[in-house]
Short mmCIF file of C-alpha atoms and ligand atoms in Angstrom, two decimals:
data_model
loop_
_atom_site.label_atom_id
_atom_site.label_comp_id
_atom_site.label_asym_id
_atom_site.label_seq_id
_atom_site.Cartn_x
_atom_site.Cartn_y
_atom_site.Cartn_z
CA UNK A 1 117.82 92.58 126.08
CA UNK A 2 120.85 91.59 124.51
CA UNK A 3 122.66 94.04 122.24
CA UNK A 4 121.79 94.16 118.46
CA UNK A 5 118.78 92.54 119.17
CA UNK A 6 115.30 94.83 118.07
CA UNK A 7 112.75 94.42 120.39
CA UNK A 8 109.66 93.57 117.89
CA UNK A 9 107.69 96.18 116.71
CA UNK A 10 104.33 96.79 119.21
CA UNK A 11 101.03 98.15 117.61
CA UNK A 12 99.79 100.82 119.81
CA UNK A 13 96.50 99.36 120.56
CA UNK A 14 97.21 95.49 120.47
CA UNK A 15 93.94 93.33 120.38
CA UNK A 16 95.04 89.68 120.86
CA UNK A 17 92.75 86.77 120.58
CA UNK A 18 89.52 88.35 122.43
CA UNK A 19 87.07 85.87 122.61
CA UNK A 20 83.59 86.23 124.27
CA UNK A 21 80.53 83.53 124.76
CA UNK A 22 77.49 84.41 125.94
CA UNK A 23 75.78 81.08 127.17
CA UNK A 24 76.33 79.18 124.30
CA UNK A 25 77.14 81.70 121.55
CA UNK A 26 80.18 82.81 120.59
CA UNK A 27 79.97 86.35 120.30
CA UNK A 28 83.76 87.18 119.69
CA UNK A 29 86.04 84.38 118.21
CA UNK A 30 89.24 84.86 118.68
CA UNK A 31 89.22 88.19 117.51
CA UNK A 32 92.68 89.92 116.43
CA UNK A 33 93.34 93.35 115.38
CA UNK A 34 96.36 95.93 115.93
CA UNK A 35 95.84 99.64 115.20
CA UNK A 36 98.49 102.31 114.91
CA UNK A 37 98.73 105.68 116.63
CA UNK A 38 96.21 108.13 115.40
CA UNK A 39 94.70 105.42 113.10
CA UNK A 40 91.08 105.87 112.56
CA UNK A 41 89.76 102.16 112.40
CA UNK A 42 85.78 101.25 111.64
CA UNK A 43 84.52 98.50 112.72
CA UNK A 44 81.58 97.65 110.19
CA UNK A 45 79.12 94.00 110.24
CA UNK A 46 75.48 93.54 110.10
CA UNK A 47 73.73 93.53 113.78
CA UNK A 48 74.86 91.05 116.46
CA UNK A 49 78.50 90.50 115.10
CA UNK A 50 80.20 91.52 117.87
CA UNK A 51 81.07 94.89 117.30
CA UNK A 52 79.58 96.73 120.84
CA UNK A 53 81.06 93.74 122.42
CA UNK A 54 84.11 94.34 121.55
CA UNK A 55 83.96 98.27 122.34
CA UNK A 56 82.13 97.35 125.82
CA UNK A 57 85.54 94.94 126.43
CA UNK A 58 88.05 97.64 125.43
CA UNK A 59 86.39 99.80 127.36
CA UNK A 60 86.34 97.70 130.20
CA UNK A 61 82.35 97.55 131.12
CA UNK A 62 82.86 93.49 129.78
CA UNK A 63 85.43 91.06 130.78
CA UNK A 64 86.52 88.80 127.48
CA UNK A 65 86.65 84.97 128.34
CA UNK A 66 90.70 84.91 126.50
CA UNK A 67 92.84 86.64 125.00
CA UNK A 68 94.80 89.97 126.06
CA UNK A 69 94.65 94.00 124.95
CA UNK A 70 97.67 96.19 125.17
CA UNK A 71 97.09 100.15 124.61
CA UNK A 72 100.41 102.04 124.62
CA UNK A 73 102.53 99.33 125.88
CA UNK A 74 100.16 98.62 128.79
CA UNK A 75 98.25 95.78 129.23
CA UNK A 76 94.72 96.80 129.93
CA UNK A 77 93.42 93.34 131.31
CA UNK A 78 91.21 93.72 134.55
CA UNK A 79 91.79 97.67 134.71
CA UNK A 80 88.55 99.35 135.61
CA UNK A 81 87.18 101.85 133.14
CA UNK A 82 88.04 105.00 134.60
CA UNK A 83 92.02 103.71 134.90
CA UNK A 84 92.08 102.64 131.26
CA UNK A 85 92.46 106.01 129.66
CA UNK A 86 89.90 105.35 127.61
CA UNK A 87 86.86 107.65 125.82
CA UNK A 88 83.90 106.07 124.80
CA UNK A 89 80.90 107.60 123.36
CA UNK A 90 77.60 105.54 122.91
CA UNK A 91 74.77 105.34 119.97
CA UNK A 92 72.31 107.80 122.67
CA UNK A 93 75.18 109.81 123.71
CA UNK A 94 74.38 108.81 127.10
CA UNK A 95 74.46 112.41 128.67
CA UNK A 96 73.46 113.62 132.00
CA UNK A 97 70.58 115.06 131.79
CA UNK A 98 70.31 117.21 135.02
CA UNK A 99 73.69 118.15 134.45
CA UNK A 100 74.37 121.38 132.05
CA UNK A 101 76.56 121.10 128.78
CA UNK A 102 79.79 122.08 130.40
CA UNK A 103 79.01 119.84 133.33
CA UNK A 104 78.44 117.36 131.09
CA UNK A 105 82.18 117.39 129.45
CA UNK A 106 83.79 118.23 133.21
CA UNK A 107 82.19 114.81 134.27
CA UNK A 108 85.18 112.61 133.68
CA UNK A 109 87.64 115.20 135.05
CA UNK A 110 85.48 115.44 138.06
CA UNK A 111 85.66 111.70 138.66
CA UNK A 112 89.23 111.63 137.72
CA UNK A 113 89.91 114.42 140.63
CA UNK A 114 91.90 116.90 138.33
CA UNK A 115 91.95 120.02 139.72
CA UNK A 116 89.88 122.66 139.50
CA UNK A 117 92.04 125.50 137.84
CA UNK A 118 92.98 122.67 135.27
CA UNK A 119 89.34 121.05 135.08
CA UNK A 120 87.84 124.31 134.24
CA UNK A 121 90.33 125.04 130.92
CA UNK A 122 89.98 121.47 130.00
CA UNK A 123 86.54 122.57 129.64
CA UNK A 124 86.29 125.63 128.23
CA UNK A 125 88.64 124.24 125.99
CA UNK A 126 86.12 121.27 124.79
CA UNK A 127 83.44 124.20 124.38
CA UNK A 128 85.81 125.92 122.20
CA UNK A 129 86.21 122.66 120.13
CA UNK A 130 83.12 121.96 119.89
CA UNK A 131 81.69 125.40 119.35
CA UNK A 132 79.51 125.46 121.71
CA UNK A 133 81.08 127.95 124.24
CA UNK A 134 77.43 130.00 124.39
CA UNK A 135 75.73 127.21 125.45
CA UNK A 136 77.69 126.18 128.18
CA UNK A 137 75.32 126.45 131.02
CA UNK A 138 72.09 125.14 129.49
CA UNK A 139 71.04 121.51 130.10
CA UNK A 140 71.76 118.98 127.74
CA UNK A 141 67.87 118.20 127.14
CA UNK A 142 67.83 121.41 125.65
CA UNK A 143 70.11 120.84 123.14
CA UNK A 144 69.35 119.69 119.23
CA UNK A 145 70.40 115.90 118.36
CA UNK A 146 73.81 117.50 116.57
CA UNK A 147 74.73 119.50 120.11
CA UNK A 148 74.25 116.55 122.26
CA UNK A 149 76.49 114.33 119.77
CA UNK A 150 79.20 116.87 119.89
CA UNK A 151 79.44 117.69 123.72
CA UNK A 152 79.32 113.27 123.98
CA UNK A 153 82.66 113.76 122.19
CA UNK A 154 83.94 117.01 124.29
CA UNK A 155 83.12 114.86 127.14
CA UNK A 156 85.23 111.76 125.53
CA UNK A 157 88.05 113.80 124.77
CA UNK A 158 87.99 116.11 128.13
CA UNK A 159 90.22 113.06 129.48
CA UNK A 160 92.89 113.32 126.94
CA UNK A 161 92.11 109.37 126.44
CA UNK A 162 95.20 107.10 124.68
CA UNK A 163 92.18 105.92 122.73
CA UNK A 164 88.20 106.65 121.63
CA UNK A 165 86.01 104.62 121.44
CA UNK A 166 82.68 105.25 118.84
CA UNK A 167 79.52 103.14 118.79
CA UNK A 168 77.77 104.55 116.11
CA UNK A 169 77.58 107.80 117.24
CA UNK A 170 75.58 109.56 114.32
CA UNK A 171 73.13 106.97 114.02
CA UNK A 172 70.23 108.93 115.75
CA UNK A 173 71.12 112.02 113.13
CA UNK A 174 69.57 112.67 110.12
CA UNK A 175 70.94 112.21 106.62
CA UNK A 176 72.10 115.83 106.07
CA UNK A 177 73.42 116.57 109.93
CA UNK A 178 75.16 113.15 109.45
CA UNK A 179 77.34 114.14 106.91
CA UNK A 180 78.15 117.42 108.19
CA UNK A 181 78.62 115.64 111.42
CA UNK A 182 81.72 113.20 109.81
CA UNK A 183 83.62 115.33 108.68
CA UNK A 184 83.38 117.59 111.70
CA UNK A 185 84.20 113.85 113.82
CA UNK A 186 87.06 113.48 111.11
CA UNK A 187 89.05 116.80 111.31
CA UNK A 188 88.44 116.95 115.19
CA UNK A 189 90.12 113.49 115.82
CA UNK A 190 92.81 113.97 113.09
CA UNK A 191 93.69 117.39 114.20
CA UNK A 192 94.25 115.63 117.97
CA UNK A 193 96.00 112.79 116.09
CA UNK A 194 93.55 110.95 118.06
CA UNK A 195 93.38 106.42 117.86
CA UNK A 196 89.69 106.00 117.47
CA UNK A 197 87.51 102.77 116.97
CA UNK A 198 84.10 104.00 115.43
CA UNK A 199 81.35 101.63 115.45
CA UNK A 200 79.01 101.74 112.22
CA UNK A 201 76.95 99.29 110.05
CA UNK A 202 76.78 102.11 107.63
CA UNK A 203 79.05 101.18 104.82
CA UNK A 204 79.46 104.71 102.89
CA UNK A 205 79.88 106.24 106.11
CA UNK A 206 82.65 103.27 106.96
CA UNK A 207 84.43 103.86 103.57
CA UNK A 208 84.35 107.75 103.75
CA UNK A 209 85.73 108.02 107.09
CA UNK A 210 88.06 105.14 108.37
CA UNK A 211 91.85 104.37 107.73
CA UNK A 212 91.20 101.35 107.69
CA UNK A 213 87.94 98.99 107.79
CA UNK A 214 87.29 95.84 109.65
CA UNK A 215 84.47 93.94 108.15
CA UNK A 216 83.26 91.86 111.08
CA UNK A 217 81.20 88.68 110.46
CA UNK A 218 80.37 86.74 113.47
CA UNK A 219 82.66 87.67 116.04
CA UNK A 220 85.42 87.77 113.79
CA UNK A 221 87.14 89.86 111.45
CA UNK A 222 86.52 88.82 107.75
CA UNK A 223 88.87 91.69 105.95
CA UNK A 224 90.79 94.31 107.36
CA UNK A 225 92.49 96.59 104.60
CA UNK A 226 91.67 100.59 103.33
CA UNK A 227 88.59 101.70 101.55
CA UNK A 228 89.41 101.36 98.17
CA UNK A 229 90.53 98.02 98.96
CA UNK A 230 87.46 96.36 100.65
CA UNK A 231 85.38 97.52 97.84
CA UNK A 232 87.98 96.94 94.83
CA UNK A 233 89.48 93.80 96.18
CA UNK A 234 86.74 92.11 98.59
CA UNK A 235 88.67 89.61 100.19
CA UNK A 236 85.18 86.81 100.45
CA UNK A 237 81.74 87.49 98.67
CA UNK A 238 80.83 87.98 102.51
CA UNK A 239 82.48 91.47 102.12
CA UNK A 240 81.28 91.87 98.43
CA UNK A 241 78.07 91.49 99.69
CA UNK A 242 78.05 93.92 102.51
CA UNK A 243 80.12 96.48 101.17
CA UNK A 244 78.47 98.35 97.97
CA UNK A 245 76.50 96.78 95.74
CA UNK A 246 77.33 93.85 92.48
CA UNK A 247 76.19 91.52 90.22
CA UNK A 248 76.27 88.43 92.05
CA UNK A 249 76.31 84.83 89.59
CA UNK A 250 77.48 81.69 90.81
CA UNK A 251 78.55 79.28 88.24
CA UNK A 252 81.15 76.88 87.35
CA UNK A 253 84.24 76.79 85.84
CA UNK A 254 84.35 76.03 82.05
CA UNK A 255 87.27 76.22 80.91
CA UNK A 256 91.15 76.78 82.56
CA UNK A 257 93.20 78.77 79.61
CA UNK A 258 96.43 79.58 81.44
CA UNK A 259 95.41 82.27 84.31
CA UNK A 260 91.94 82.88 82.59
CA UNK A 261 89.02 81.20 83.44
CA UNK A 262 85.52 80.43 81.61
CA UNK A 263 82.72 80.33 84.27
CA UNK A 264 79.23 79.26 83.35
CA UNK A 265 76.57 81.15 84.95
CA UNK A 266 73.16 81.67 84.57
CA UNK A 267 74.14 85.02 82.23
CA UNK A 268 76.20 83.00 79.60
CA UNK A 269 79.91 82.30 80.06
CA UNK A 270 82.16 84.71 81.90
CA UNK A 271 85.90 85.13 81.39
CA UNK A 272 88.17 86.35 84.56
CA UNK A 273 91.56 85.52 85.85
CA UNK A 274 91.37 83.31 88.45
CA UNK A 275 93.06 79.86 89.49
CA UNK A 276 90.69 77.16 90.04
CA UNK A 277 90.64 73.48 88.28
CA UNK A 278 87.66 72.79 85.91
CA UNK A 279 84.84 71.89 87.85
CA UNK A 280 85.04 74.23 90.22
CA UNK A 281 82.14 76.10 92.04
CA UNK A 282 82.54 79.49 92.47
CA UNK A 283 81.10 83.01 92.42
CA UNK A 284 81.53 85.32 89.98
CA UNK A 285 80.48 89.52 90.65
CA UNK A 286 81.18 92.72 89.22
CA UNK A 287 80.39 95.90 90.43
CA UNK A 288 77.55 98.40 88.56
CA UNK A 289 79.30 100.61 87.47
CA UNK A 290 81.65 99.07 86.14
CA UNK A 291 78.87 97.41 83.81
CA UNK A 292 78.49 99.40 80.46
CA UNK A 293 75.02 99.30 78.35
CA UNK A 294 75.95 97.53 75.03
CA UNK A 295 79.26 95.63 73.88
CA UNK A 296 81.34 98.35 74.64
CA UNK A 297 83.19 97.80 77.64
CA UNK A 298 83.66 93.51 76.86
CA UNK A 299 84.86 94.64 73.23
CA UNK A 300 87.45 97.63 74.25
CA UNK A 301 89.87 95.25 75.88
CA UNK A 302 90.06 92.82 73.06
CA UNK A 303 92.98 95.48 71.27
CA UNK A 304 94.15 95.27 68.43
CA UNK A 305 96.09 91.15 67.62
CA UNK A 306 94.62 90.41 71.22
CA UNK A 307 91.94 88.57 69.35
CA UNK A 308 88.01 88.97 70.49
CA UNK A 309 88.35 85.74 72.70
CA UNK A 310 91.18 87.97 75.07
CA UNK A 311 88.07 90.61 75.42
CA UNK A 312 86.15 91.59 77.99
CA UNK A 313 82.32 90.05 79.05
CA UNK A 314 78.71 90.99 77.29
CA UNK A 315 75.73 89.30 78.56
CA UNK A 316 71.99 90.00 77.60
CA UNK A 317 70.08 90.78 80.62
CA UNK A 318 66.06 90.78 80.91
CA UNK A 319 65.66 94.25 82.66
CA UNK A 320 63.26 93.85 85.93
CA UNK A 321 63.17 97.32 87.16
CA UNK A 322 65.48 100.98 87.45
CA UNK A 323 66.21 102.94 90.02
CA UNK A 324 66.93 106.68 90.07
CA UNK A 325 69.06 107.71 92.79
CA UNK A 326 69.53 111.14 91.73
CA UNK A 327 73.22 111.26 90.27
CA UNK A 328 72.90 108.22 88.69
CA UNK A 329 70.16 105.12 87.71
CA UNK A 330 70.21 102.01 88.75
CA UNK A 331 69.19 99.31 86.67
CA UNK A 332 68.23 95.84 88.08
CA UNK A 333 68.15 92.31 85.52
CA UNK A 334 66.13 89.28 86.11
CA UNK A 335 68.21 86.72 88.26
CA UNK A 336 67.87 83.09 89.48
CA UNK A 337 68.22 82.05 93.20
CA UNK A 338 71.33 83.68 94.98
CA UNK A 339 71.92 85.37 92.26
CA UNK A 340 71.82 89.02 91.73
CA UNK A 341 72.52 91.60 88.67
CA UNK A 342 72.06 95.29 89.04
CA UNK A 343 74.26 98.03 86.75
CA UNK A 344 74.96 101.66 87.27
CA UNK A 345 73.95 104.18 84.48
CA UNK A 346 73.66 107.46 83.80
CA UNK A 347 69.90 109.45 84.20
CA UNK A 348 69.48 109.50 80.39
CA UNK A 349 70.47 106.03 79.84
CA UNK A 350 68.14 104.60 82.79
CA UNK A 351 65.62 106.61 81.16
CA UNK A 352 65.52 104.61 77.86
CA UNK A 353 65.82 101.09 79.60
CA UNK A 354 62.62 99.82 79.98
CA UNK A 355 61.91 97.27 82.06
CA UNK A 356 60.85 93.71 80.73
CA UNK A 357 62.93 94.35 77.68
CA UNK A 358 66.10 92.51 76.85
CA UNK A 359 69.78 94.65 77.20
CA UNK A 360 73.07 93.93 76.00
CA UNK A 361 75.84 94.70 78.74
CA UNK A 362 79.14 94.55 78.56
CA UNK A 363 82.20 94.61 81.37
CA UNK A 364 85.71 94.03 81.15
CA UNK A 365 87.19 90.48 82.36
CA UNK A 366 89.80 92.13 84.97
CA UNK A 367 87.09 94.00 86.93
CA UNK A 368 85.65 90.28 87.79
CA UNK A 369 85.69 89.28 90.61
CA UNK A 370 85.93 85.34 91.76
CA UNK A 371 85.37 83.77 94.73
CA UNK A 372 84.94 80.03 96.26
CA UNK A 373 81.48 78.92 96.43
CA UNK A 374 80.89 78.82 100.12
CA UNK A 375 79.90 75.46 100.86
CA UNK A 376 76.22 75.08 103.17
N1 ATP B 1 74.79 90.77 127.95
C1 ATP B 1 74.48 89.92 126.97
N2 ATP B 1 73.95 88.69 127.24
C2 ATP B 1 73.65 87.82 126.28
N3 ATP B 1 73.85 88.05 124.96
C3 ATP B 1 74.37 89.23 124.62
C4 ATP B 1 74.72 90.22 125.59
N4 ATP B 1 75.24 91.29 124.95
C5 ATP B 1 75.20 90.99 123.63
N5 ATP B 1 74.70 89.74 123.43
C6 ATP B 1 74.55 89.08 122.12
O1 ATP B 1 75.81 89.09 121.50
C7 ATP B 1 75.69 89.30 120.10
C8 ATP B 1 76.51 90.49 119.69
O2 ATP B 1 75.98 91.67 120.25
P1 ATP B 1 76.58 93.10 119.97
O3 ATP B 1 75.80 94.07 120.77
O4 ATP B 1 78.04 93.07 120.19
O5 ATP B 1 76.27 93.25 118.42
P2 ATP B 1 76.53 94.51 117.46
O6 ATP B 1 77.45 94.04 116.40
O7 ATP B 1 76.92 95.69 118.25
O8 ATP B 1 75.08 94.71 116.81
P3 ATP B 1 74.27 96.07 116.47
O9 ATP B 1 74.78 96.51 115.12
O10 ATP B 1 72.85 95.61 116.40
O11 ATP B 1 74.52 97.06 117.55
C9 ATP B 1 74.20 89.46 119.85
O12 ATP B 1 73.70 88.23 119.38
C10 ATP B 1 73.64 89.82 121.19
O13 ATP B 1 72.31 89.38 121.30
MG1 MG B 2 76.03 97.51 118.68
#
């Protein structure tokens, strides 16, 4: 290379154009995504968008159709699994049965022929991670759903692999174990600084965990940003949809007043910034709670020499039903077709709503969001 010239700046795990058909479906479309060392990346779509595919190809159990994958500079293309340098641990664990718990974890060391000496403290080592040192010689079927998930991991990470790879790994668990379960995944593969790809169609678990999340739609990735950014700023109402909950209205615009729109919608007019011609079809959504009960929240933003008409939304809503989810009530309106309006409360306030009844809500105009009405 020439001097003064900076070679271009390589993601650690480089995933470039993957596509894969099966028969006549396109299953992965072209799919691009680069993650950084250590990064913890979810991968998060309904069922049958892709998302095993794409672990099965990384992993190398699949060959992709096009496109190329480069993991720490190398180019992983027809490498068979075991020469990738790769962990992967499945939805049923996929443990050995006959084989004891630290059997189980020494399996990929075996097949990899370290020795022994070495073998045996990469082991006990994985015991020690995963607490589970006292149970090293029983078999695996004797283990409790938690266990098993945590020697699938010791076994993942026994390799020292550039990269792991997570297909919804906790899915099997219950609630409670669950949660106790991701944060125990999340310290263990931030304390190894370890690249991981986890698998989930579980949203809260997606947004608790992950770096980043890529909200897959498809075969293809339809936003790829942080947490607080696929549910704050959801980049199609695709991803409003799937991630967390909203009012939903579609409508059309009104009224262009510089960068603020008027949207008719089946709830009245709606004011939020947007750029779009008059005429224009579009989706309007706000999330619950976000939504105050009475004129509050629409009224607040108005200010002082603002004038009312700079203000925030209200909108009377026939109540259809509540919801108590324990820290806080749901309440759900009346809504035409496609349509969808649901508002977060607190206990008390649910309480009083009652359902057939008429309510006054109110929401400011810059926590609108607006989208393009998705033609079809
Ligand atoms: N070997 C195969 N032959 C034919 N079609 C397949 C094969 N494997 C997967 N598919 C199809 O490819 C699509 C994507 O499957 P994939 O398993 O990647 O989905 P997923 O996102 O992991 O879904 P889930 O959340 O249900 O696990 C599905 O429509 C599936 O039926
Ligand atoms: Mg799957």
């Amino acid at each position: 290379m020439p001097d003064g010239v900076v070679p271009p700046q390589r993601a650690y795990l480089q995933i470039d154009r993957v596509a894969k058909r099966f028969g006549r479906a396109t299953v992965l479309d072209a799919l691009s995504l680069d993650v950084a060392e250590g990064e913890f990346i979810s991968l998060l779509g309904p069922s049958g968008c892709g998302k095993t595919t794409l672990l099965r190809i990384l992993a190398g159990l699949l060959t992709a159709d096009a496109g190329r994958v480069t993991l720490a500079g190398r180019e992983l293309g027809r490498l068979p699994p075991h020469k990738r340098n790769v962990g992967v641990v499945f939805q049923n664990y996929a443990l050995f049965p006959h084989l004891t718990v630290a059997e189980n974890i020494g399996f990929g060391l075996r097949a990899r022929r370290v020795p022994k000496a070495e073998a045996s403290q990469r082991v006990a080592r994985g015991l020690e991670m995963i607490r589970l040192a006292h149970l090293a010689d029983r078999p695996v079927t004797q283990l409790s759903g938690g266990q098993q998930q945590r020697v699938a991991m010791a076994r993942a990470l026994a390799v020292n692999p550039a990269l792991i790879l997570l297909d919804e790994p906790l899915s099997a668990l219950d609630r409670k174990l669950r949660e106790t379960m991701q944060v125990e995944l999340r310290t263990l593969l931030r304390t190894l600084r370890m690249t991981a790809i986890f698998v989930t169609h579980d949203q809260e678990e997606a947004l608790a965990l992950s770096d980043r999340i890529a909200v897959m739609n498809a075969g293809r990735i339809e936003q790829l940003d942080g947490p607080r950014a696929i549910y704050d700023r959801p980049a199609s109402p695709f991803v409003l949809d799937f991630v967390g909950l909203s009012t939903m209205l579609h409508g059309v615009v009104e009224r262009v007043d510089g960068a603020m729109l008027e949207v008719v919608t089946a709830l009245g007019p709606v004011r939020v910034r947007g750029q779009f011609v008059r005429g224009a079809r579009v989706v309007v959504a706000v999330r619950p709670e976000k939504v105050a009960i009475g004129a509050g929240a629409g009224a607040a933003q108005s200010g002082a020499g603002a004038g009312a008409a700079a203000g925030g939304n209200t909108a009377t809503i026939r109540v259809a039903d509540r919801t108590f989810l324990g820290r806080s009530c749901l309440v759900h309106g009346v809504a035409g077709e496609g349509d969808r309006v649901v508002i977060e409360t607190s206990n008390d306030a649910g309480e009083r709503v009652v359902p057939g009844s008429d309510l006054l809500v109110s929401w400011r105009a810059e926590d609108t969001l607006l989208f393009p009405q998705v033609a079809g």
